[in-house]
mmCIF file of N, CA and C in Angstrom:
data_model
loop_
_atom_site.group_PDB
_atom_site.id
_atom_site.type_symbol
_atom_site.label_atom_id
_atom_site.label_comp_id
_atom_site.label_asym_id
_atom_site.label_seq_id
_atom_site.Cartn_x
_atom_site.Cartn_y
_atom_site.Cartn_z
ATOM 1 N N MET A 1465 -14.560 -188.616 -54.746
ATOM 2 C CA MET A 1465 -15.291 -187.831 -54.790
ATOM 3 C C MET A 1465 -15.924 -187.061 -53.481
ATOM 4 N N THR A 1466 -16.188 -186.117 -53.260
ATOM 5 C CA THR A 1466 -16.029 -184.777 -51.869
ATOM 6 C C THR A 1466 -17.899 -185.792 -50.843
ATOM 7 N N VAL A 1467 -17.612 -185.701 -49.900
ATOM 8 C CA VAL A 1467 -19.505 -185.344 -49.561
ATOM 9 C C VAL A 1467 -19.439 -184.581 -48.594
ATOM 10 N N ALA A 1468 -20.445 -183.862 -48.366
ATOM 11 C CA ALA A 1468 -20.688 -183.410 -47.251
ATOM 12 C C ALA A 1468 -21.629 -182.801 -46.369
ATOM 13 N N GLU A 1469 -21.309 -182.876 -45.489
ATOM 14 C CA GLU A 1469 -22.404 -182.995 -44.381
ATOM 15 C C GLU A 1469 -23.140 -181.955 -44.212
ATOM 16 N N ILE A 1470 -25.003 -181.353 -44.414
ATOM 17 C CA ILE A 1470 -25.789 -179.931 -44.103
ATOM 18 C C ILE A 1470 -26.481 -180.235 -43.329
ATOM 19 N N ILE A 1471 -26.451 -179.016 -42.801
ATOM 20 C CA ILE A 1471 -27.402 -178.713 -41.715
ATOM 21 C C ILE A 1471 -28.193 -177.825 -42.216
ATOM 22 N N ILE A 1472 -30.302 -177.698 -41.921
ATOM 23 C CA ILE A 1472 -30.393 -177.391 -42.429
ATOM 24 C C ILE A 1472 -30.812 -175.791 -41.444
ATOM 25 N N ASN A 1473 -30.552 -174.772 -42.008
ATOM 26 C CA ASN A 1473 -30.111 -173.737 -40.326
ATOM 27 C C ASN A 1473 -31.810 -172.824 -40.494
ATOM 28 N N ARG A 1474 -33.011 -173.377 -40.007
ATOM 29 C CA ARG A 1474 -34.582 -172.896 -39.746
ATOM 30 C C ARG A 1474 -35.034 -173.868 -37.903
ATOM 31 N N PRO A 1475 -35.528 -172.890 -37.804
ATOM 32 C CA PRO A 1475 -35.746 -173.379 -36.650
ATOM 33 C C PRO A 1475 -37.231 -174.763 -36.627
ATOM 34 N N THR A 1476 -37.178 -175.792 -36.630
ATOM 35 C CA THR A 1476 -37.922 -176.631 -36.902
ATOM 36 C C THR A 1476 -37.756 -177.907 -36.896
ATOM 37 N N LYS A 1477 -38.701 -178.877 -35.513
ATOM 38 C CA LYS A 1477 -38.055 -180.072 -34.772
ATOM 39 C C LYS A 1477 -37.530 -181.199 -36.103
ATOM 40 N N HIS A 1478 -38.771 -180.857 -37.585
ATOM 41 C CA HIS A 1478 -38.530 -182.196 -38.247
ATOM 42 C C HIS A 1478 -37.621 -181.905 -38.856
ATOM 43 N N LEU A 1479 -36.091 -181.511 -39.062
ATOM 44 C CA LEU A 1479 -35.443 -181.064 -39.448
ATOM 45 C C LEU A 1479 -33.881 -181.299 -38.583
ATOM 46 N N GLN A 1480 -34.051 -182.016 -37.515
ATOM 47 C CA GLN A 1480 -33.042 -182.078 -36.750
ATOM 48 C C GLN A 1480 -31.996 -182.925 -37.207
ATOM 49 N N LYS A 1481 -30.936 -183.633 -38.672
ATOM 50 C CA LYS A 1481 -30.473 -184.114 -38.899
ATOM 51 C C LYS A 1481 -30.007 -183.086 -39.685
ATOM 52 N N CYS A 1482 -28.631 -183.636 -40.335
ATOM 53 C CA CYS A 1482 -27.476 -183.579 -41.593
ATOM 54 C C CYS A 1482 -28.138 -184.329 -43.100
ATOM 55 N N PHE A 1483 -27.617 -183.763 -43.714
ATOM 56 C CA PHE A 1483 -27.873 -184.020 -45.338
ATOM 57 C C PHE A 1483 -26.571 -185.067 -45.544
ATOM 58 N N SER A 1484 -26.879 -185.113 -46.765
ATOM 59 C CA SER A 1484 -25.526 -185.679 -47.407
ATOM 60 C C SER A 1484 -25.187 -185.535 -48.999
ATOM 61 N N TYR A 1485 -24.777 -184.961 -48.681
ATOM 62 C CA TYR A 1485 -24.158 -184.296 -50.823
ATOM 63 C C TYR A 1485 -23.337 -183.831 -51.500
ATOM 64 N N ARG A 1486 -22.634 -184.299 -52.687
ATOM 65 C CA ARG A 1486 -22.229 -184.597 -53.533
ATOM 66 C C ARG A 1486 -20.745 -183.752 -53.747
ATOM 67 N N ILE A 1487 -20.163 -183.079 -53.515
ATOM 68 C CA ILE A 1487 -19.149 -182.013 -53.922
ATOM 69 C C ILE A 1487 -19.609 -181.958 -55.103
ATOM 70 N N PRO A 1488 -19.301 -181.278 -56.360
ATOM 71 C CA PRO A 1488 -18.758 -181.228 -57.642
ATOM 72 C C PRO A 1488 -17.119 -180.500 -57.590
ATOM 73 N N THR A 1489 -16.363 -182.026 -58.184
ATOM 74 C CA THR A 1489 -14.696 -181.435 -58.663
ATOM 75 C C THR A 1489 -14.969 -180.409 -58.753
ATOM 76 N N HIS A 1490 -15.505 -179.447 -59.267
ATOM 77 C CA HIS A 1490 -15.217 -177.488 -59.259
ATOM 78 C C HIS A 1490 -15.420 -177.057 -57.879
ATOM 79 N N MET A 1491 -16.472 -177.089 -56.932
ATOM 80 C CA MET A 1491 -16.235 -176.995 -56.372
ATOM 81 C C MET A 1491 -15.804 -177.221 -54.815
ATOM 82 N N GLU A 1492 -14.909 -177.980 -55.214
ATOM 83 C CA GLU A 1492 -13.528 -178.752 -53.918
ATOM 84 C C GLU A 1492 -12.765 -178.124 -53.284
ATOM 85 N N TYR A 1493 -13.238 -176.195 -53.727
ATOM 86 C CA TYR A 1493 -12.399 -175.476 -52.232
ATOM 87 C C TYR A 1493 -13.512 -175.147 -50.770
ATOM 88 N N ILE A 1494 -14.538 -175.930 -50.989
ATOM 89 C CA ILE A 1494 -15.226 -175.219 -50.228
ATOM 90 C C ILE A 1494 -15.448 -176.485 -48.813
ATOM 91 N N THR A 1495 -15.083 -175.418 -47.656
ATOM 92 C CA THR A 1495 -14.764 -175.596 -46.692
ATOM 93 C C THR A 1495 -16.073 -175.981 -45.117
ATOM 94 N N PRO A 1496 -15.536 -176.021 -44.133
ATOM 95 C CA PRO A 1496 -16.393 -175.790 -43.156
ATOM 96 C C PRO A 1496 -16.703 -174.753 -42.825
ATOM 97 N N GLY A 1497 -18.010 -174.321 -42.693
ATOM 98 C CA GLY A 1497 -18.689 -173.403 -42.279
ATOM 99 C C GLY A 1497 -19.560 -172.405 -43.096
ATOM 100 N N TRP A 1498 -19.382 -173.308 -44.828
ATOM 101 C CA TRP A 1498 -19.397 -172.008 -46.012
ATOM 102 C C TRP A 1498 -20.922 -171.433 -45.975
ATOM 103 N N ARG A 1499 -22.049 -171.285 -45.964
ATOM 104 C CA ARG A 1499 -23.444 -170.848 -46.748
ATOM 105 C C ARG A 1499 -23.702 -172.028 -47.924
ATOM 106 N N VAL A 1500 -24.245 -172.310 -48.375
ATOM 107 C CA VAL A 1500 -24.475 -173.107 -49.538
ATOM 108 C C VAL A 1500 -25.686 -173.106 -50.082
ATOM 109 N N ILE A 1501 -26.055 -173.432 -51.271
ATOM 110 C CA ILE A 1501 -27.635 -173.332 -51.345
ATOM 111 C C ILE A 1501 -28.213 -174.989 -52.060
ATOM 112 N N ILE A 1502 -28.566 -175.195 -52.145
ATOM 113 C CA ILE A 1502 -28.799 -177.082 -51.989
ATOM 114 C C ILE A 1502 -30.310 -177.706 -53.165
ATOM 115 N N PRO A 1503 -29.937 -178.152 -53.685
ATOM 116 C CA PRO A 1503 -30.830 -178.641 -53.968
ATOM 117 C C PRO A 1503 -31.776 -179.601 -53.298
ATOM 118 N N TRP A 1504 -33.363 -178.817 -52.980
ATOM 119 C CA TRP A 1504 -34.262 -179.685 -51.949
ATOM 120 C C TRP A 1504 -34.977 -180.751 -52.703
ATOM 121 N N GLY A 1505 -35.490 -182.113 -52.726
ATOM 122 C CA GLY A 1505 -36.290 -183.200 -52.903
ATOM 123 C C GLY A 1505 -35.384 -183.247 -54.752
ATOM 124 N N ASN A 1506 -34.174 -183.760 -54.558
ATOM 125 C CA ASN A 1506 -34.471 -184.230 -55.676
ATOM 126 C C ASN A 1506 -33.203 -185.484 -55.881
ATOM 127 N N GLY A 1507 -33.720 -186.529 -55.263
ATOM 128 C CA GLY A 1507 -33.602 -187.469 -54.652
ATOM 129 C C GLY A 1507 -32.555 -188.080 -54.335
#
């Protein structure tokens, strides 16, 4: 299983960190620099 480190591209001082998300096997072609939509607050 591949994990991506996601950076939220919004000007806020409360989100100055990376978030880890698992990449499903059918999307493992994603590489650094891709813009993605992530589920927010789903555990």
